[in-house]
PDB file of C-alpha atoms in Angstrom:
ATOM      1  CA  MET A   1      -2.397 -31.203 -15.330  1.00  0.00           C
ATOM      2  CA  LYS A   2      -4.484 -28.387 -15.087  1.00  0.00           C
ATOM      3  CA  PHE A   3      -2.923 -24.691 -14.507  1.00  0.00           C
ATOM      4  CA  THR A   4      -4.648 -22.117 -13.264  1.00  0.00           C
ATOM      5  CA  THR A   5      -3.225 -18.421 -13.148  1.00  0.00           C
ATOM      6  CA  VAL A   6      -4.079 -15.960 -10.214  1.00  0.00           C
ATOM      7  CA  SER A   7      -3.756 -11.888 -10.548  1.00  0.00           C
ATOM      8  CA  VAL A   8      -3.880  -9.423  -7.887  1.00  0.00           C
ATOM      9  CA  SER A   9      -3.540  -6.071  -8.014  1.00  0.00           C
ATOM     10  CA  TYR A  10      -2.921  -3.072  -5.820  1.00  0.00           C
ATOM     11  CA  SER A  11      -2.378   0.521  -5.512  1.00  0.00           C
ATOM     12  CA  ARG A  12      -2.753   3.993  -3.753  1.00  0.00           C
ATOM     13  CA  LYS A  13      -2.500   7.385  -3.957  1.00  0.00           C
ATOM     14  CA  PHE A  14      -1.019   9.546  -1.650  1.00  0.00           C
ATOM     15  CA  ASN A  15      -1.141  12.917  -0.963  1.00  0.00           C
ATOM     16  CA  LEU A  16       1.429  14.964  -1.504  1.00  0.00           C
ATOM     17  CA  GLY A  17      -0.123  18.510  -0.088  1.00  0.00           C
ATOM     18  CA  ASP A  18      -0.824  21.533  -2.309  1.00  0.00           C
ATOM     19  CA  TYR A  19      -3.219  19.717  -4.799  1.00  0.00           C
ATOM     20  CA  GLU A  20      -0.741  17.123  -5.238  1.00  0.00           C
ATOM     21  CA  SER A  21      -0.669  13.405  -5.457  1.00  0.00           C
ATOM     22  CA  LEU A  22       1.004  10.898  -6.696  1.00  0.00           C
ATOM     23  CA  GLU A  23      -0.680   7.427  -7.901  1.00  0.00           C
ATOM     24  CA  LEU A  24       1.046   4.252  -7.055  1.00  0.00           C
ATOM     25  CA  GLY A  25       0.249   0.286  -8.446  1.00  0.00           C
ATOM     26  CA  CYS A  26       1.248  -3.055  -9.042  1.00  0.00           C
ATOM     27  CA  SER A  27      -0.283  -5.915 -10.434  1.00  0.00           C
ATOM     28  CA  LEU A  28       0.988  -9.682  -9.875  1.00  0.00           C
ATOM     29  CA  TRP A  29       0.164 -12.880 -11.409  1.00  0.00           C
ATOM     30  CA  ALA A  30       0.721 -16.479 -11.045  1.00  0.00           C
ATOM     31  CA  GLN A  31       0.203 -20.351 -12.564  1.00  0.00           C
ATOM     32  CA  VAL A  32      -1.268 -22.343  -9.484  1.00  0.00           C
ATOM     33  CA  GLU A  33      -1.341 -26.198  -9.877  1.00  0.00           C
ATOM     34  CA  ASP A  34      -3.157 -28.526  -9.103  1.00  0.00           C
ATOM     35  CA  GLY A  35      -2.804 -29.406  -5.438  1.00  0.00           C
ATOM     36  CA  GLU A  36      -1.763 -25.693  -4.613  1.00  0.00           C
ATOM     37  CA  ASP A  37      -2.815 -23.825  -2.000  1.00  0.00           C
ATOM     38  CA  ALA A  38      -4.522 -20.851  -4.704  1.00  0.00           C
ATOM     39  CA  ASP A  39      -5.507 -18.818  -1.384  1.00  0.00           C
ATOM     40  CA  GLY A  40      -2.280 -19.052  -0.230  1.00  0.00           C
ATOM     41  CA  ILE A  41      -0.577 -17.859  -3.028  1.00  0.00           C
ATOM     42  CA  THR A  42      -3.448 -15.215  -3.375  1.00  0.00           C
ATOM     43  CA  GLN A  43      -2.374 -14.022  -0.396  1.00  0.00           C
ATOM     44  CA  PHE A  44       1.460 -14.348  -0.768  1.00  0.00           C
ATOM     45  CA  LEU A  45       0.773 -12.068  -3.588  1.00  0.00           C
ATOM     46  CA  TYR A  46      -1.063  -9.576  -2.526  1.00  0.00           C
ATOM     47  CA  HIS A  47       1.524  -8.935   0.559  1.00  0.00           C
ATOM     48  CA  GLN A  48       4.773  -8.547  -2.082  1.00  0.00           C
ATOM     49  CA  ALA A  49       2.101  -6.083  -4.578  1.00  0.00           C
ATOM     50  CA  LYS A  50       1.489  -3.960  -0.983  1.00  0.00           C
ATOM     51  CA  THR A  51       5.023  -3.873  -0.465  1.00  0.00           C
ATOM     52  CA  SER A  52       6.128  -3.168  -3.777  1.00  0.00           C
ATOM     53  CA  VAL A  53       4.910  -0.149  -4.259  1.00  0.00           C
ATOM     54  CA  LYS A  54       5.078   0.922  -0.267  1.00  0.00           C
ATOM     55  CA  GLN A  55       8.853   0.696  -1.161  1.00  0.00           C
ATOM     56  CA  ALA A  56       8.549   2.695  -4.211  1.00  0.00           C
ATOM     57  CA  ALA A  57       6.331   4.907  -2.689  1.00  0.00           C
ATOM     58  CA  MET A  58       8.747   5.943  -0.028  1.00  0.00           C
ATOM     59  CA  PRO A  59      11.658   8.080  -1.210  1.00  0.00           C
ATOM     60  CA  VAL A  60       9.160  10.132  -2.470  1.00  0.00           C
ATOM     61  CA  LEU A  61       7.059  10.850   0.555  1.00  0.00           C
ATOM     62  CA  LYS A  62      10.205  11.308   2.757  1.00  0.00           C
ATOM     63  CA  ALA A  63      11.032  13.902   0.677  1.00  0.00           C
ATOM     64  CA  SER A  64       6.982  15.678   0.701  1.00  0.00           C
ATOM     65  CA  GLU A  65       6.776  18.092   3.143  1.00  0.00           C
ATOM     66  CA  PHE A  66       3.597  17.549   3.637  1.00  0.00           C
ATOM     67  CA  GLN A  67       3.646  14.222   4.409  1.00  0.00           C
ATOM     68  CA  ILE A  68       6.142  15.255   6.895  1.00  0.00           C
ATOM     69  CA  ASN A  69       4.757  17.922   8.811  1.00  0.00           C
ATOM     70  CA  LYS A  70       1.592  15.234   8.950  1.00  0.00           C
ATOM     71  CA  VAL A  71       3.674  12.426  10.434  1.00  0.00           C
ATOM     72  CA  LYS A  72       4.857  15.308  12.958  1.00  0.00           C
ATOM     73  CA  SER A  73       1.236  16.643  13.587  1.00  0.00           C
ATOM     74  CA  SER A  74      -0.104  12.817  15.110  1.00  0.00           C
ATOM     75  CA  LYS A  75       2.334  12.277  17.022  1.00  0.00           C
ATOM     76  CA  LYS A  76       2.352  15.878  18.860  1.00  0.00           C
ATOM     77  CA  VAL A  77      -1.517  14.372  19.764  1.00  0.00           C
ATOM     78  CA  SER A  78      -1.602  10.956  19.510  1.00  0.00           C
ATOM     79  CA  GLY A  79      -3.144   9.288  22.214  1.00  0.00           C
ATOM     80  CA  ASP A  80      -5.433  12.255  22.877  1.00  0.00           C
ATOM     81  CA  ILE A  81      -8.791  12.987  22.667  1.00  0.00           C
ATOM     82  CA  ASN A  82      -8.664  15.988  20.740  1.00  0.00           C
ATOM     83  CA  GLU A  83     -11.905  17.389  21.819  1.00  0.00           C
ATOM     84  CA  ASN A  84     -12.677  19.162  18.578  1.00  0.00           C
ATOM     85  CA  TYR A  85     -13.284  16.374  16.889  1.00  0.00           C
ATOM     86  CA  TRP A  86     -16.304  16.028  18.505  1.00  0.00           C
TER      87      TRP A  86
END
């Protein structure tokens, strides 16, 4: 029986405003046996890593005044086309 190891890394940088940022990352590994779906396992690991980074970032982003203002301003203009961008 042959084992293959697959690994996935996911990282994301969040702008906190005032020249501050938060960079988080997650790396996951799995052993894949013959006959198992390596692509499916890789996709699963990717989604797990992405979810882990998002969950770790949420408390900091919720406390960030810059991110709060960013969300509020995007809600005000959602659906509207701003002619200043053209």
